[in-house]
Coordinates of C-alpha atoms (C1' of nucleotides) in Angstrom, one line a residue:
Chain A
M23 CA -16.9 -20.8 7.9
E24 CA -19.0 -19.6 10.7
K25 CA -21.4 -16.8 10.1
A26 CA -19.8 -14.2 12.4
Q27 CA -16.4 -15.0 11.0
K28 CA -17.7 -14.7 7.5
A29 CA -19.3 -11.3 8.1
F30 CA -16.1 -10.1 9.7
F31 CA -14.1 -11.4 6.8
E32 CA -16.1 -9.7 4.2
T33 CA -16.3 -6.4 6.0
Y34 CA -12.6 -6.5 6.8
T35 CA -11.6 -7.1 3.2
D36 CA -14.0 -4.4 2.0
F37 CA -12.4 -2.0 4.5
Q38 CA -8.9 -3.0 3.4
C39 CA -9.7 -1.9 -0.1
Y40 CA -10.4 1.6 1.1
V41 CA -7.3 1.8 3.2
I42 CA -5.2 0.7 0.3
A43 CA -6.9 3.1 -2.2
Q44 CA -6.4 6.0 0.2
V45 CA -2.7 5.2 0.4
N46 CA -2.3 4.8 -3.3
N47 CA -4.3 7.8 -4.4
G48 CA -3.7 10.2 -1.6
D49 CA -1.2 12.8 -2.8
F50 CA -1.7 16.3 -1.5
N51 CA 0.6 18.9 -3.0
G52 CA 3.3 16.3 -3.8
V53 CA 3.0 14.9 -0.2
G54 CA 2.1 11.2 -0.3
A55 CA 0.4 9.2 2.4
T56 CA 3.6 7.9 4.0
H57 CA 5.2 11.4 3.8
Y58 CA 2.2 12.8 5.6
N59 CA 2.2 10.0 8.2
I60 CA 5.8 10.7 9.0
V61 CA 5.2 14.4 9.5
E62 CA 2.2 13.6 11.7
Y63 CA 4.0 11.0 13.7
L64 CA 6.9 13.4 14.5
Y65 CA 4.4 16.2 15.3
R66 CA 2.4 14.0 17.8
N67 CA 5.3 12.0 19.3
G68 CA 8.2 14.5 19.2
P69 CA 11.5 14.3 17.3
A70 CA 12.8 10.9 16.3
T71 CA 15.5 9.3 14.1
G72 CA 15.1 7.7 10.8
K73 CA 15.6 4.3 12.3
T74 CA 12.7 4.8 14.7
L75 CA 10.5 5.8 11.8
A76 CA 11.5 2.7 9.8
Q77 CA 10.4 0.5 12.7
K78 CA 7.2 2.5 13.3
F79 CA 6.1 2.3 9.7
H80 CA 7.5 -1.1 8.9
I81 CA 9.5 0.0 5.9
S82 CA 13.2 -0.1 5.1
A83 CA 15.7 2.5 6.1
P84 CA 16.4 3.5 2.4
A85 CA 12.6 4.1 1.9
I86 CA 12.6 6.4 5.0
S87 CA 15.7 8.1 3.8
R88 CA 14.1 9.0 0.5
H89 CA 10.9 10.3 2.2
V90 CA 12.8 12.3 4.7
K91 CA 15.0 13.8 1.9
L92 CA 11.8 15.1 0.2
L93 CA 10.3 16.4 3.4
L94 CA 13.5 18.3 4.2
E95 CA 13.4 19.8 0.7
K96 CA 9.8 20.8 1.2
K97 CA 10.8 22.4 4.6
L98 CA 8.3 20.3 6.4
L99 CA 11.0 18.8 8.6
V100 CA 14.4 19.8 9.9
Q101 CA 17.3 17.6 10.8
K102 CA 19.6 17.9 13.8
Q103 CA 22.8 15.8 14.2
L104 CA 23.2 14.6 17.8
P105 CA 26.6 15.6 19.3
E106 CA 26.6 12.5 21.6
D107 CA 26.4 10.1 18.6
R108 CA 26.9 11.8 15.3
R109 CA 25.4 8.9 13.3
N110 CA 22.0 9.9 14.6
F111 CA 20.0 12.7 13.1
L112 CA 16.9 13.8 15.0
L113 CA 14.0 14.8 12.7
E114 CA 11.7 17.5 13.8
V115 CA 8.6 19.1 12.3
T116 CA 8.8 22.7 11.2
G117 CA 6.0 25.2 11.5
K118 CA 5.1 24.6 7.9
G119 CA 4.9 20.8 8.7
K120 CA 2.6 21.6 11.7
L121 CA 0.4 23.7 9.4
L122 CA 0.1 20.7 7.0
V123 CA -1.2 18.5 9.8
D124 CA -3.4 21.1 11.4
G125 CA -4.9 22.3 8.2
S126 CA -8.6 21.8 8.0
E127 CA -8.4 21.1 4.3
N128 CA -6.4 18.0 5.2
Q129 CA -8.1 15.0 3.8
R130 CA -6.1 12.3 5.5
H131 CA -6.7 13.7 8.9
S132 CA -10.3 14.3 8.2
V133 CA -11.0 10.7 7.5
T134 CA -10.4 9.7 11.0
T135 CA -12.0 12.8 12.3
R136 CA -15.1 12.1 10.4
I137 CA -15.2 8.5 11.5
S138 CA -14.8 9.4 15.1
S139 CA -17.3 12.2 15.0
M140 CA -20.0 10.0 13.4
L141 CA -19.8 7.2 16.0
P142 CA -21.3 7.5 19.5
K143 CA -18.6 7.8 22.1
N144 CA -19.0 4.4 23.7
E145 CA -19.1 2.7 20.4
L146 CA -15.9 4.5 19.4
E147 CA -14.2 3.4 22.6
Q148 CA -15.2 -0.2 22.2
F149 CA -14.1 -0.2 18.6
T150 CA -10.7 1.3 19.6
R151 CA -10.2 -1.4 22.3
T152 CA -10.9 -4.2 19.8
L153 CA -8.8 -2.6 17.2
R154 CA -5.9 -2.4 19.6
K155 CA -6.3 -6.1 20.4
I156 CA -6.2 -6.8 16.7
V157 CA -3.0 -4.7 16.2
D158 CA -1.4 -6.6 19.1
I159 CA -2.4 -9.9 17.5
L160 CA -0.8 -8.8 14.2
K161 CA 2.3 -7.6 16.1
E162 CA 2.9 -11.0 17.6
E163 CA 4.4 -12.6 14.5
Chain B
M20 CA -8.6 16.7 20.4
E21 CA -10.8 14.7 22.7
K22 CA -9.4 11.7 24.5
A23 CA -11.5 9.0 22.9
Q24 CA -10.8 10.5 19.4
K25 CA -7.1 10.6 20.1
A26 CA -7.0 7.0 21.2
F27 CA -8.9 6.0 18.1
F28 CA -6.7 8.0 15.9
E29 CA -3.5 6.5 17.3
T30 CA -4.7 2.9 17.1
Y31 CA -6.1 3.4 13.7
T32 CA -2.9 4.8 12.2
D33 CA -0.9 2.0 13.9
F34 CA -3.3 -0.5 12.4
Q35 CA -3.0 1.2 9.0
C36 CA 0.8 0.6 9.0
Y37 CA 0.2 -3.1 9.3
V38 CA -2.4 -3.3 6.6
I39 CA -0.1 -1.4 4.2
A40 CA 3.0 -3.5 5.2
Q41 CA 1.0 -6.7 4.6
V42 CA 0.0 -5.5 1.1
N43 CA 3.5 -4.4 0.3
N44 CA 5.3 -7.5 1.5
G45 CA 2.8 -10.2 0.9
D46 CA 4.0 -12.1 -2.2
F47 CA 3.2 -15.8 -2.2
N48 CA 4.7 -17.7 -5.1
G49 CA 4.6 -14.6 -7.3
V50 CA 1.0 -13.9 -6.3
G51 CA 0.7 -10.5 -4.7
A52 CA -1.9 -9.2 -2.4
T53 CA -4.2 -7.8 -5.0
H54 CA -3.8 -10.9 -7.1
Y55 CA -4.8 -13.0 -4.2
N56 CA -7.7 -10.7 -3.3
I57 CA -9.1 -11.0 -6.8
V58 CA -9.0 -14.8 -6.8
E59 CA -10.6 -14.9 -3.4
Y60 CA -13.3 -12.5 -4.3
L61 CA -14.2 -14.5 -7.4
Y62 CA -14.2 -17.7 -5.4
R63 CA -16.5 -16.3 -2.7
N64 CA -18.8 -14.2 -4.9
G65 CA -18.8 -16.2 -8.1
P66 CA -17.6 -15.2 -11.6
A67 CA -17.5 -11.5 -12.5
T68 CA -16.1 -9.2 -15.2
G69 CA -13.0 -7.0 -15.0
K70 CA -15.1 -3.9 -14.7
T71 CA -16.8 -5.3 -11.6
L72 CA -13.4 -6.1 -10.1
A73 CA -12.1 -2.6 -10.8
Q74 CA -15.1 -1.1 -9.0
K75 CA -14.8 -3.6 -6.1
F76 CA -11.1 -2.9 -5.5
H77 CA -11.1 0.8 -6.4
I78 CA -8.4 0.5 -9.0
S79 CA -8.3 1.3 -12.7
A80 CA -9.3 -1.1 -15.5
P81 CA -5.8 -1.3 -16.8
A82 CA -4.5 -2.4 -13.4
I83 CA -7.1 -5.1 -13.2
S84 CA -6.3 -6.1 -16.8
R85 CA -2.6 -6.7 -15.9
H86 CA -3.5 -8.6 -12.7
V87 CA -5.9 -10.8 -14.6
K88 CA -3.4 -11.5 -17.3
L89 CA -1.0 -12.9 -14.8
L90 CA -3.7 -14.9 -13.0
L91 CA -4.7 -16.5 -16.4
E92 CA -1.1 -17.3 -17.1
K93 CA -0.8 -19.0 -13.7
K94 CA -4.0 -20.9 -14.4
L95 CA -5.6 -19.5 -11.3
L96 CA -8.5 -18.1 -13.3
V97 CA -10.2 -18.8 -16.6
Q98 CA -12.0 -16.4 -18.9
K99 CA -15.3 -16.9 -20.7
Q100 CA -16.5 -14.5 -23.3
L101 CA -20.2 -13.9 -23.0
P102 CA -22.2 -14.6 -26.2
E103 CA -24.8 -12.0 -25.4
D104 CA -22.2 -9.2 -25.2
R105 CA -18.8 -10.2 -26.5
R106 CA -17.1 -7.2 -24.9
N107 CA -17.7 -8.9 -21.5
F108 CA -15.3 -11.6 -20.2
L109 CA -16.5 -13.5 -17.2
L110 CA -13.6 -14.5 -14.9
E111 CA -13.9 -17.7 -13.0
V112 CA -11.6 -19.4 -10.4
T113 CA -10.0 -22.7 -11.4
G114 CA -9.5 -25.7 -9.1
K115 CA -5.9 -24.5 -8.7
G116 CA -7.2 -21.0 -7.7
K117 CA -9.5 -22.6 -5.1
L118 CA -6.6 -24.6 -3.7
L119 CA -4.7 -21.3 -3.3
V120 CA -7.5 -19.8 -1.2
D121 CA -8.3 -23.0 0.8
G122 CA -4.6 -23.8 1.4
S123 CA -3.8 -23.9 5.1
E124 CA -0.4 -22.4 4.5
N125 CA -2.2 -19.3 3.2
Q126 CA -1.0 -16.3 5.3
R127 CA -3.4 -13.8 4.0
H128 CA -6.5 -15.8 4.8
S129 CA -5.0 -16.8 8.2
V130 CA -4.7 -13.2 9.4
T131 CA -8.4 -12.7 9.4
T132 CA -9.0 -16.3 10.6
R133 CA -6.6 -15.7 13.5
I134 CA -8.2 -12.4 14.4
S135 CA -11.7 -13.8 14.4
S136 CA -10.7 -16.9 16.4
M137 CA -9.0 -14.8 19.0
L138 CA -11.9 -12.5 19.8
P139 CA -15.0 -13.5 21.7
K140 CA -18.0 -14.0 19.4
N141 CA -20.0 -11.0 20.7
E142 CA -17.0 -8.7 20.5
L143 CA -16.3 -9.8 16.9
E144 CA -19.9 -9.1 16.0
Q145 CA -19.9 -5.7 17.5
F146 CA -16.6 -4.9 15.9
T147 CA -17.9 -6.0 12.5
R148 CA -21.0 -3.8 12.9
T149 CA -18.9 -0.7 13.7
L150 CA -16.4 -1.5 10.9
R151 CA -19.3 -1.8 8.5
K152 CA -20.5 1.7 9.5
I153 CA -17.0 3.0 9.0
V154 CA -16.8 1.5 5.5
D155 CA -20.2 3.1 4.7
I156 CA -18.9 6.4 5.9
L157 CA -15.9 6.1 3.7
K158 CA -18.0 5.1 0.7
E159 CA -20.1 8.2 0.9
E160 CA -17.6 10.4 -0.7
Chain C
dA6 C1' -25.0 3.8 -41.9
dA7 C1' -22.5 6.7 -39.0
dA8 C1' -21.5 8.3 -34.5
dT9 C1' -21.2 7.3 -29.7
dT10 C1' -20.6 4.4 -25.8
dT11 C1' -18.7 0.5 -23.4
dA12 C1' -15.3 -3.3 -21.9
dT13 C1' -10.9 -4.3 -22.4
dT14 C1' -6.0 -4.0 -23.6
dT15 C1' -1.4 -1.9 -24.6
dA16 C1' 2.1 1.6 -23.9
dA17 C1' 4.5 4.9 -21.3
dC18 C1' 5.1 6.7 -16.9
dT19 C1' 5.2 7.5 -11.6
dT20 C1' 5.4 6.2 -7.0
dT21 C1' 7.2 3.7 -3.5
dG22 C1' 8.7 -0.2 -1.9
dT23 C1' 13.0 -3.6 -2.0
dT24 C1' 18.2 -5.3 -1.6
dA25 C1' 23.2 -4.5 -2.2
dA26 C1' 26.9 -1.8 -1.6
dC27 C1' 28.9 2.4 0.2
dT28 C1' 30.3 6.1 3.9
dA29 C1' 30.8 7.8 8.5
dT30 C1' 30.8 7.0 13.2
dT31 C1' 30.9 4.4 17.4
dT32 C1' 31.9 0.3 20.2
dA33 C1' 34.3 -4.0 21.4
dC34 C1' 38.4 -6.2 22.6
dA35 C1' 43.2 -8.6 21.8
Chain D
dT3 C1' 45.9 1.5 21.5
dG4 C1' 44.8 -0.2 17.0
dT5 C1' 41.9 -3.1 14.4
dA6 C1' 37.5 -5.4 13.6
dA7 C1' 32.7 -5.4 14.1
dA8 C1' 28.4 -3.0 14.6
dT9 C1' 25.3 0.8 13.6
dA10 C1' 22.9 4.9 11.2
dG11 C1' 22.2 6.6 7.2
dT12 C1' 22.6 7.2 1.9
dT13 C1' 23.0 6.0 -3.0
dA14 C1' 22.2 3.0 -6.9
dA15 C1' 19.7 -0.3 -9.4
dC16 C1' 15.6 -2.6 -9.6
dA17 C1' 10.6 -4.5 -9.0
dA18 C1' 5.7 -4.2 -8.2
dA19 C1' 1.6 -2.0 -8.9
dG20 C1' -0.7 2.0 -9.4
dT21 C1' -1.9 5.9 -13.0
dT22 C1' -3.5 8.3 -17.7
dA23 C1' -3.8 8.3 -22.8
dA24 C1' -4.6 6.0 -26.8
dA25 C1' -6.1 1.7 -29.4
dT26 C1' -9.3 -2.1 -30.4
dA27 C1' -13.6 -4.5 -30.7
dA28 C1' -18.3 -4.9 -29.9
dA29 C1' -22.9 -2.9 -28.9
dT30 C1' -26.1 0.9 -28.9
dT31 C1' -28.1 5.2 -30.4
dT32 C1' -29.5 8.5 -33.7

DNA sequence: AAATTTATTTAACTTTGTTAACTATTTACA
DNA sequence: TGTAAATAGTTAACAAAGTTAAATAAATTT
């Protein structure tokens, strides 16, 4: 294997360990990583249906259904049945849900905040561009 | 939130979805993602003990123990008790284990290979440098 | 020699994903 | 228009892979 490839490979796998560990361990007041990501996604992108979330997060509809059920119980989301197609339920973040995302004690959010604040702006921009390319490569399959 | 930060944040979370999906779904002949990562790590870095693996992958000793047990059953690893301290068991990749990693049908390996072959060399090097910084930031805590 | 520490394993449990089967609703079309 | 197919979501049963607590065996400390 070529040197640049090898360096990338090692760093990437090292990084992957952290991402996985963060997902496995991150549980904040009974709100797991995927729970949090759902709330945050709906906060930033506006209301969406369960189906959209399943596609976004690449998990099955029943998995989303269980997550949403818990988030409704915790009053972090509310559900609105659409009159034009009553099979669809739009999910919306509550004030409490927004507080969860905005909260400064939020570890999940702070990881990306910390990363982006510790890199020079141009380096961050270049990194984001390459990472976007990588995501697009991954999406192709 | 600043524009560059926001772009990073969105791309990062999108990327994270793929990493997690890959870990959840990736099961190749009964060998899951962590199983494979263990074999590959030992292949590339030489024999190591369970304790080392637990530290490397940020998972508990019992989790490693279960993974290793399966990998021994599948003859992908062998175990050698060290005479100088018989509590330590060095884990080593077998020929069969090496074939798993080297195999061209190997999806896990091919993700990083595909990424690195689709980026210009200097972009890959810059990306690796920034990603290494990020891993170091994450390691600090 | 006894107590403590260390590496590993076993047992019991939790979380979070999966597929299969179900309900409710909408759409297609003979 | 009435029936069949498709779609969104849920429930049930299960699997994978993590966790902590407790057990074992070996080495080290006192």
